[in-house]
GROMACS .gro file of N, CA and C in nm:
model
  387
    1MET      N    1  15.008  23.076  11.165
    1MET     CA    2  14.911  23.024  11.069
    1MET      C    3  14.985  22.969  10.948
    2ALA      N    4  14.955  22.848  10.910
    2ALA     CA    5  15.024  22.781  10.800
    2ALA      C    6  14.978  22.837  10.666
    3ASP      N    7  15.070  22.844  10.571
    3ASP     CA    8  15.038  22.890  10.436
    3ASP      C    9  14.960  22.779  10.366
    4LYS      N   10  14.846  22.811  10.307
    4LYS     CA   11  14.761  22.712  10.243
    4LYS      C   12  14.777  22.712  10.092
    5GLY      N   13  14.878  22.777  10.040
    5GLY     CA   14  14.900  22.778   9.897
    5GLY      C   15  14.847  22.903   9.831
    6PRO      N   16  14.872  22.919   9.702
    6PRO     CA   17  14.835  23.042   9.633
    6PRO      C   18  14.685  23.063   9.618
    7TYR      N   19  14.605  22.956   9.632
    7TYR     CA   20  14.461  22.971   9.609
    7TYR      C   21  14.381  22.961   9.738
    8ALA      N   22  14.447  22.985   9.852
    8ALA     CA   23  14.379  22.972   9.982
    8ALA      C   24  14.259  23.065   9.992
    9ASN      N   25  14.270  23.188   9.944
    9ASN     CA   26  14.158  23.283   9.952
    9ASN      C   27  14.041  23.239   9.869
   10MET      N   28  14.065  23.169   9.759
   10MET     CA   29  13.956  23.128   9.671
   10MET      C   30  13.874  23.017   9.734
   11ARG      N   31  13.936  22.931   9.813
   11ARG     CA   32  13.862  22.822   9.877
   11ARG      C   33  13.761  22.876   9.977
   12SER      N   34  13.790  22.990  10.035
   12SER     CA   35  13.699  23.046  10.134
   12SER      C   36  13.589  23.130  10.069
   13GLY      N   37  13.590  23.142   9.938
   13GLY     CA   38  13.487  23.217   9.869
   13GLY      C   39  13.527  23.362   9.843
   14ARG      N   40  13.642  23.404   9.892
   14ARG     CA   41  13.690  23.540   9.867
   14ARG      C   42  13.788  23.533   9.752
   15PHE      N   43  13.752  23.596   9.641
   15PHE     CA   44  13.840  23.594   9.526
   15PHE      C   45  13.932  23.715   9.534
   16SER      N   46  14.060  23.690   9.531
   16SER     CA   47  14.159  23.796   9.533
   16SER      C   48  14.281  23.746   9.456
   17ILE      N   49  14.374  23.835   9.436
   17ILE     CA   50  14.494  23.797   9.364
   17ILE      C   51  14.569  23.694   9.448
   18PRO      N   52  14.597  23.576   9.391
   18PRO     CA   53  14.664  23.473   9.469
   18PRO      C   54  14.807  23.512   9.506
   19LYS      N   55  14.853  23.460   9.618
   19LYS     CA   56  14.989  23.482   9.664
   19LYS      C   57  15.075  23.372   9.604
   20PHE      N   58  15.164  23.408   9.514
   20PHE     CA   59  15.247  23.309   9.448
   20PHE      C   60  15.380  23.298   9.522
   21THR      N   61  15.401  23.185   9.583
   21THR     CA   62  15.521  23.167   9.662
   21THR      C   63  15.643  23.138   9.576
   22THR      N   64  15.626  23.099   9.451
   22THR     CA   65  15.739  23.063   9.365
   22THR      C   66  15.780  23.176   9.272
   23LEU      N   67  15.721  23.292   9.287
   23LEU     CA   68  15.746  23.401   9.193
   23LEU      C   69  15.893  23.443   9.185
   24PRO      N   70  15.965  23.462   9.297
   24PRO     CA   71  16.105  23.506   9.284
   24PRO      C   72  16.191  23.410   9.202
   25SER      N   73  16.175  23.277   9.221
   25SER     CA   74  16.254  23.184   9.143
   25SER      C   75  16.213  23.188   8.996
   26ASP      N   76  16.084  23.212   8.970
   26ASP     CA   77  16.040  23.226   8.832
   26ASP      C   78  16.105  23.347   8.766
   27LEU      N   79  16.112  23.457   8.840
   27LEU     CA   80  16.176  23.577   8.785
   27LEU      C   81  16.323  23.553   8.758
   28GLU      N   82  16.388  23.480   8.848
   28GLU     CA   83  16.529  23.449   8.829
   28GLU      C   84  16.549  23.365   8.703
   29ALA      N   85  16.463  23.268   8.681
   29ALA     CA   86  16.473  23.184   8.562
   29ALA      C   87  16.442  23.264   8.436
   30MET      N   88  16.352  23.361   8.447
   30MET     CA   89  16.313  23.439   8.329
   30MET      C   90  16.422  23.536   8.284
   31ARG      N   91  16.513  23.571   8.371
   31ARG     CA   92  16.620  23.665   8.333
   31ARG      C   93  16.705  23.611   8.219
   32ASN      N   94  16.719  23.480   8.211
   32ASN     CA   95  16.804  23.418   8.109
   32ASN      C   96  16.726  23.377   7.984
   33MET      N   97  16.598  23.412   7.978
   33MET     CA   98  16.515  23.373   7.862
   33MET      C   99  16.512  23.482   7.757
   34SER      N  100  16.493  23.438   7.634
   34SER     CA  101  16.473  23.534   7.526
   34SER      C  102  16.331  23.589   7.536
   35PRO      N  103  16.302  23.699   7.468
   35PRO     CA  104  16.166  23.754   7.474
   35PRO      C  105  16.057  23.655   7.431
   36SER      N  106  16.084  23.575   7.328
   36SER     CA  107  15.983  23.479   7.285
   36SER      C  108  15.965  23.368   7.388
   37GLU      N  109  16.074  23.327   7.454
   37GLU     CA  110  16.064  23.227   7.561
   37GLU      C  111  15.986  23.282   7.680
   38LYS      N  112  16.009  23.411   7.711
   38LYS     CA  113  15.936  23.475   7.821
   38LYS      C  114  15.787  23.479   7.790
   39ASP      N  115  15.754  23.513   7.666
   39ASP     CA  116  15.613  23.517   7.627
   39ASP      C  117  15.548  23.379   7.638
   40ALA      N  118  15.619  23.276   7.590
   40ALA     CA  119  15.565  23.140   7.596
   40ALA      C  120  15.550  23.095   7.742
   41TYR      N  121  15.650  23.129   7.824
   41TYR     CA  122  15.645  23.093   7.966
   41TYR      C  123  15.529  23.163   8.035
   42ALA      N  124  15.512  23.291   8.010
   42ALA     CA  125  15.402  23.366   8.071
   42ALA      C  126  15.267  23.311   8.025
   43GLU      N  127  15.258  23.274   7.899
   43GLU     CA  128  15.134  23.218   7.846
   43GLU      C  129  15.101  23.084   7.915
   44ARG      N  130  15.202  22.999   7.935
   44ARG     CA  131  15.182  22.872   8.006
   44ARG      C  132  15.134  22.895   8.148
   45LYS      N  133  15.199  22.989   8.218
   45LYS     CA  134  15.161  23.018   8.356
   45LYS      C  135  15.019  23.073   8.363
   46LEU      N  136  14.985  23.160   8.269
   46LEU     CA  137  14.850  23.217   8.265
   46LEU      C  138  14.748  23.106   8.243
   47LEU      N  139  14.776  23.013   8.153
   47LEU     CA  140  14.685  22.902   8.128
   47LEU      C  141  14.670  22.814   8.252
   48GLU      N  142  14.782  22.788   8.322
   48GLU     CA  143  14.775  22.710   8.446
   48GLU      C  144  14.683  22.777   8.548
   49HIS      N  145  14.697  22.907   8.562
   49HIS     CA  146  14.616  22.980   8.661
   49HIS      C  147  14.469  22.987   8.618
   50LYS      N  148  14.445  23.000   8.488
   50LYS     CA  149  14.306  22.999   8.440
   50LYS      C  150  14.241  22.865   8.469
   51ARG      N  151  14.315  22.756   8.446
   51ARG     CA  152  14.261  22.623   8.475
   51ARG      C  153  14.230  22.607   8.623
   52ALA      N  154  14.321  22.653   8.708
   52ALA     CA  155  14.300  22.642   8.853
   52ALA      C  156  14.178  22.723   8.895
   53LEU      N  157  14.164  22.844   8.842
   53LEU     CA  158  14.047  22.927   8.874
   53LEU      C  159  13.918  22.860   8.826
   54PHE      N  160  13.921  22.803   8.707
   54PHE     CA  161  13.803  22.736   8.653
   54PHE      C  162  13.764  22.617   8.741
   55GLN      N  163  13.864  22.540   8.784
   55GLN     CA  164  13.836  22.425   8.871
   55GLN      C  165  13.775  22.470   9.003
   56GLU      N  166  13.829  22.577   9.061
   56GLU     CA  167  13.774  22.629   9.186
   56GLU      C  168  13.631  22.678   9.165
   57PHE      N  169  13.607  22.745   9.054
   57PHE     CA  170  13.473  22.793   9.024
   57PHE      C  171  13.376  22.677   9.010
   58GLU      N  172  13.417  22.571   8.941
   58GLU     CA  173  13.331  22.454   8.923
   58GLU      C  174  13.300  22.386   9.055
   59VAL      N  175  13.399  22.376   9.142
   59VAL     CA  176  13.376  22.315   9.274
   59VAL      C  177  13.273  22.398   9.350
   60ASN      N  178  13.290  22.530   9.349
   60ASN     CA  179  13.195  22.617   9.419
   60ASN      C  180  13.055  22.607   9.359
   61ARG      N  181  13.047  22.597   9.228
   61ARG     CA  182  12.916  22.587   9.161
   61ARG      C  183  12.848  22.455   9.198
   62GLN      N  184  12.923  22.346   9.198
   62GLN     CA  185  12.866  22.216   9.234
   62GLN      C  186  12.821  22.214   9.380
   63GLN      N  187  12.899  22.276   9.467
   63GLN     CA  188  12.860  22.283   9.608
   63GLN      C  189  12.730  22.361   9.624
   64ALA      N  190  12.717  22.471   9.550
   64ALA     CA  191  12.595  22.552   9.557
   64ALA      C  192  12.474  22.472   9.508
   65ILE      N  193  12.491  22.393   9.402
   65ILE     CA  194  12.382  22.310   9.351
   65ILE      C  195  12.339  22.208   9.455
   66ILE      N  196  12.436  22.143   9.517
   66ILE     CA  197  12.404  22.040   9.616
   66ILE      C  198  12.336  22.104   9.737
   67GLU      N  199  12.385  22.219   9.783
   67GLU     CA  200  12.322  22.288   9.895
   67GLU      C  201  12.178  22.325   9.862
   68SER      N  202  12.155  22.369   9.740
   68SER     CA  203  12.020  22.405   9.696
   68SER      C  204  11.928  22.282   9.696
   69LEU      N  205  11.979  22.170   9.646
   69LEU     CA  206  11.899  22.047   9.644
   69LEU      C  207  11.865  22.000   9.785
   70VAL      N  208  11.962  22.002   9.874
   70VAL     CA  209  11.938  21.958  10.011
   70VAL      C  210  11.837  22.051  10.078
   71ALA      N  211  11.849  22.181  10.058
   71ALA     CA  212  11.754  22.276  10.117
   71ALA      C  213  11.613  22.252  10.063
   72ARG      N  214  11.603  22.229   9.933
   72ARG     CA  215  11.472  22.203   9.872
   72ARG      C  216  11.410  22.074   9.929
   73CYS      N  217  11.491  21.971   9.941
   73CYS     CA  218  11.441  21.845   9.996
   73CYS      C  219  11.408  21.859  10.144
   74PHE      N  220  11.488  21.933  10.217
   74PHE     CA  221  11.460  21.955  10.359
   74PHE      C  222  11.325  22.025  10.375
   75ASN      N  223  11.304  22.129  10.297
   75ASN     CA  224  11.175  22.201  10.305
   75ASN      C  225  11.058  22.112  10.265
   76HIS      N  226  11.080  22.020  10.172
   76HIS     CA  227  10.975  21.928  10.129
   76HIS      C  228  10.943  21.825  10.237
   77CYS      N  229  11.048  21.773  10.302
   77CYS     CA  230  11.031  21.661  10.394
   77CYS      C  231  11.003  21.702  10.539
   78ILE      N  232  11.043  21.819  10.578
   78ILE     CA  233  11.029  21.861  10.718
   78ILE      C  234  10.925  21.973  10.724
   79GLN      N  235  10.800  21.938  10.751
   79GLN     CA  236  10.696  22.040  10.761
   79GLN      C  237  10.695  22.104  10.900
   80LYS      N  238  10.720  22.026  11.002
   80LYS     CA  239  10.719  22.076  11.139
   80LYS      C  240  10.855  22.047  11.204
   81PRO      N  241  10.949  22.143  11.195
   81PRO     CA  242  11.080  22.119  11.255
   81PRO      C  243  11.069  22.102  11.407
   82GLY      N  244  11.146  22.012  11.459
   82GLY     CA  245  11.151  21.987  11.602
   82GLY      C  246  11.295  21.978  11.647
   83PRO      N  247  11.316  21.936  11.771
   83PRO     CA  248  11.454  21.928  11.821
   83PRO      C  249  11.536  21.819  11.753
   84LYS      N  250  11.469  21.714  11.702
   84LYS     CA  251  11.539  21.605  11.633
   84LYS      C  252  11.459  21.564  11.510
   85MET      N  253  11.532  21.515  11.411
   85MET     CA  254  11.465  21.463  11.292
   85MET      C  255  11.426  21.318  11.318
   86THR      N  256  11.309  21.280  11.271
   86THR     CA  257  11.267  21.141  11.284
   86THR      C  258  11.339  21.058  11.178
   87THR      N  259  11.334  20.928  11.194
   87THR     CA  260  11.395  20.837  11.097
   87THR      C  261  11.330  20.855  10.960
   88GLY      N  262  11.199  20.871  10.958
   88GLY     CA  263  11.128  20.892  10.832
   88GLY      C  264  11.169  21.021  10.764
   89GLN      N  265  11.189  21.128  10.842
   89GLN     CA  266  11.232  21.255  10.785
   89GLN      C  267  11.372  21.242  10.727
   90LYS      N  268  11.461  21.176  10.801
   90LYS     CA  269  11.598  21.157  10.751
   90LYS      C  270  11.597  21.078  10.622
   91ARG      N  271  11.515  20.972  10.617
   91ARG     CA  272  11.506  20.889  10.497
   91ARG      C  273  11.449  20.970  10.381
   92CYS      N  274  11.347  21.052  10.410
   92CYS     CA  275  11.286  21.136  10.306
   92CYS      C  276  11.388  21.232  10.246
   93VAL      N  277  11.465  21.300  10.332
   93VAL     CA  278  11.566  21.395  10.282
   93VAL      C  279  11.671  21.322  10.199
   94ALA      N  280  11.718  21.207  10.248
   94ALA     CA  281  11.820  21.130  10.176
   94ALA      C  282  11.768  21.081  10.040
   95ASP      N  283  11.647  21.024  10.040
   95ASP     CA  284  11.589  20.974   9.915
   95ASP      C  285  11.563  21.088   9.816
   96CYS      N  286  11.508  21.197   9.866
   96CYS     CA  287  11.479  21.313   9.780
   96CYS      C  288  11.608  21.366   9.716
   97THR      N  289  11.712  21.382   9.799
   97THR     CA  290  11.840  21.433   9.748
   97THR      C  291  11.899  21.337   9.646
   98ASP      N  292  11.896  21.208   9.675
   98ASP     CA  293  11.947  21.108   9.580
   98ASP      C  294  11.872  21.115   9.447
   99ASN      N  295  11.739  21.125   9.456
   99ASN     CA  296  11.658  21.133   9.334
   99ASN      C  297  11.689  21.259   9.254
  100MET      N  298  11.698  21.372   9.323
  100MET     CA  299  11.726  21.498   9.253
  100MET      C  300  11.863  21.495   9.186
  101LEU      N  301  11.964  21.442   9.257
  101LEU     CA  302  12.098  21.432   9.197
  101LEU      C  303  12.097  21.335   9.079
  102GLY      N  304  12.021  21.227   9.090
  102GLY     CA  305  12.009  21.133   8.978
  102GLY      C  306  11.945  21.197   8.857
  103TYR      N  307  11.838  21.274   8.880
  103TYR     CA  308  11.772  21.344   8.770
  103TYR      C  309  11.867  21.445   8.706
  104GLN      N  310  11.940  21.518   8.791
  104GLN     CA  311  12.031  21.618   8.738
  104GLN      C  312  12.142  21.553   8.655
  105THR      N  313  12.196  21.442   8.705
  105THR     CA  314  12.301  21.371   8.632
  105THR      C  315  12.250  21.319   8.498
  106ALA      N  316  12.131  21.261   8.498
  106ALA     CA  317  12.072  21.211   8.373
  106ALA      C  318  12.047  21.325   8.276
  107MET      N  319  11.998  21.437   8.327
  107MET     CA  320  11.969  21.553   8.242
  107MET      C  321  12.098  21.607   8.179
  108MET      N  322  12.203  21.617   8.260
  108MET     CA  323  12.330  21.667   8.207
  108MET      C  324  12.387  21.572   8.102
  109ALA      N  325  12.378  21.443   8.126
  109ALA     CA  326  12.426  21.345   8.028
  109ALA      C  327  12.349  21.357   7.898
  110MET      N  328  12.218  21.377   7.907
  110MET     CA  329  12.135  21.393   7.787
  110MET      C  330  12.174  21.520   7.712
  111LEU      N  331  12.196  21.630   7.785
  111LEU     CA  332  12.233  21.755   7.720
  111LEU      C  333  12.370  21.746   7.653
  112VAL      N  334  12.463  21.679   7.719
  112VAL     CA  335  12.596  21.663   7.660
  112VAL      C  336  12.587  21.579   7.533
  113GLU      N  337  12.510  21.471   7.538
  113GLU     CA  338  12.493  21.385   7.421
  113GLU      C  339  12.427  21.461   7.307
  114ARG      N  340  12.326  21.539   7.338
  114ARG     CA  341  12.257  21.619   7.236
  114ARG      C  342  12.351  21.722   7.175
  115ALA      N  343  12.434  21.785   7.258
  115ALA     CA  344  12.529  21.883   7.207
  115ALA      C  345  12.630  21.818   7.114
  116LYS      N  346  12.676  21.697   7.150
  116LYS     CA  347  12.770  21.625   7.063
  116LYS      C  348  12.706  21.590   6.930
  117ARG      N  349  12.580  21.546   6.936
  117ARG     CA  350  12.508  21.504   6.816
  117ARG      C  351  12.480  21.622   6.723
  118ASN      N  352  12.451  21.737   6.780
  118ASN     CA  353  12.411  21.853   6.701
  118ASN      C  354  12.528  21.942   6.661
  119LYS      N  355  12.650  21.901   6.692
  119LYS     CA  356  12.765  21.982   6.655
  119LYS      C  357  12.780  21.983   6.504
  120LYS      N  358  12.761  22.100   6.447
  120LYS     CA  359  12.774  22.113   6.302
  120LYS      C  360  12.865  22.232   6.274
  121PRO      N  361  12.946  22.221   6.173
  121PRO     CA  362  13.027  22.338   6.139
  121PRO      C  363  12.937  22.448   6.084
  122TYR      N  364  12.965  22.569   6.124
  122TYR     CA  365  12.883  22.682   6.082
  122TYR      C  366  12.941  22.753   5.960
  123GLY      N  367  13.030  22.691   5.892
  123GLY     CA  368  13.088  22.753   5.773
  123GLY      C  369  13.227  22.806   5.803
  124PRO      N  370  13.291  22.863   5.701
  124PRO     CA  371  13.426  22.915   5.720
  124PRO      C  372  13.426  23.040   5.808
  125PRO      N  373  13.541  23.070   5.869
  125PRO     CA  374  13.551  23.193   5.949
  125PRO      C  375  13.516  23.314   5.864
  126ILE      N  376  13.475  23.421   5.926
  126ILE     CA  377  13.425  23.539   5.856
  126ILE      C  378  13.528  23.594   5.757
  127GLY      N  379  13.653  23.595   5.792
  127GLY     CA  380  13.757  23.651   5.704
  127GLY      C  381  13.780  23.569   5.578
  128GLU      N  382  13.733  23.444   5.575
  128GLU     CA  383  13.758  23.355   5.461
  128GLU      C  384  13.639  23.342   5.370
  129ARG      N  385  13.534  23.418   5.388
  129ARG     CA  386  13.415  23.406   5.304
  129ARG      C  387  13.428  23.480   5.176
   0.00000   0.00000   0.00000
């Protein structure tokens, strides 16, 4: 079985500690670093892994949204399931899904724009008051 990289388990929906194939060379490089360099290096690596986890989470979330939309449209368009979908049923599911994704995209764009417009500073940090 071929190695699929450190995040292979996350793609399948099972979250576990990733297998880092480059760890021994990282440890070798860290032996020659000062404590502050080690801290900075560890912080960079942690940030890289957080970004990768966030991206995987977002992909999974988007897939779940799309699956939900398709299921909703399927239930709307197919009242009597049979061995094959008719052309009209296929068109209904495709149009419904396209419309729902269009509405969702427009709604997200509106919310992002509203958030940008309403961004106001809430005053100085608590320690500086």
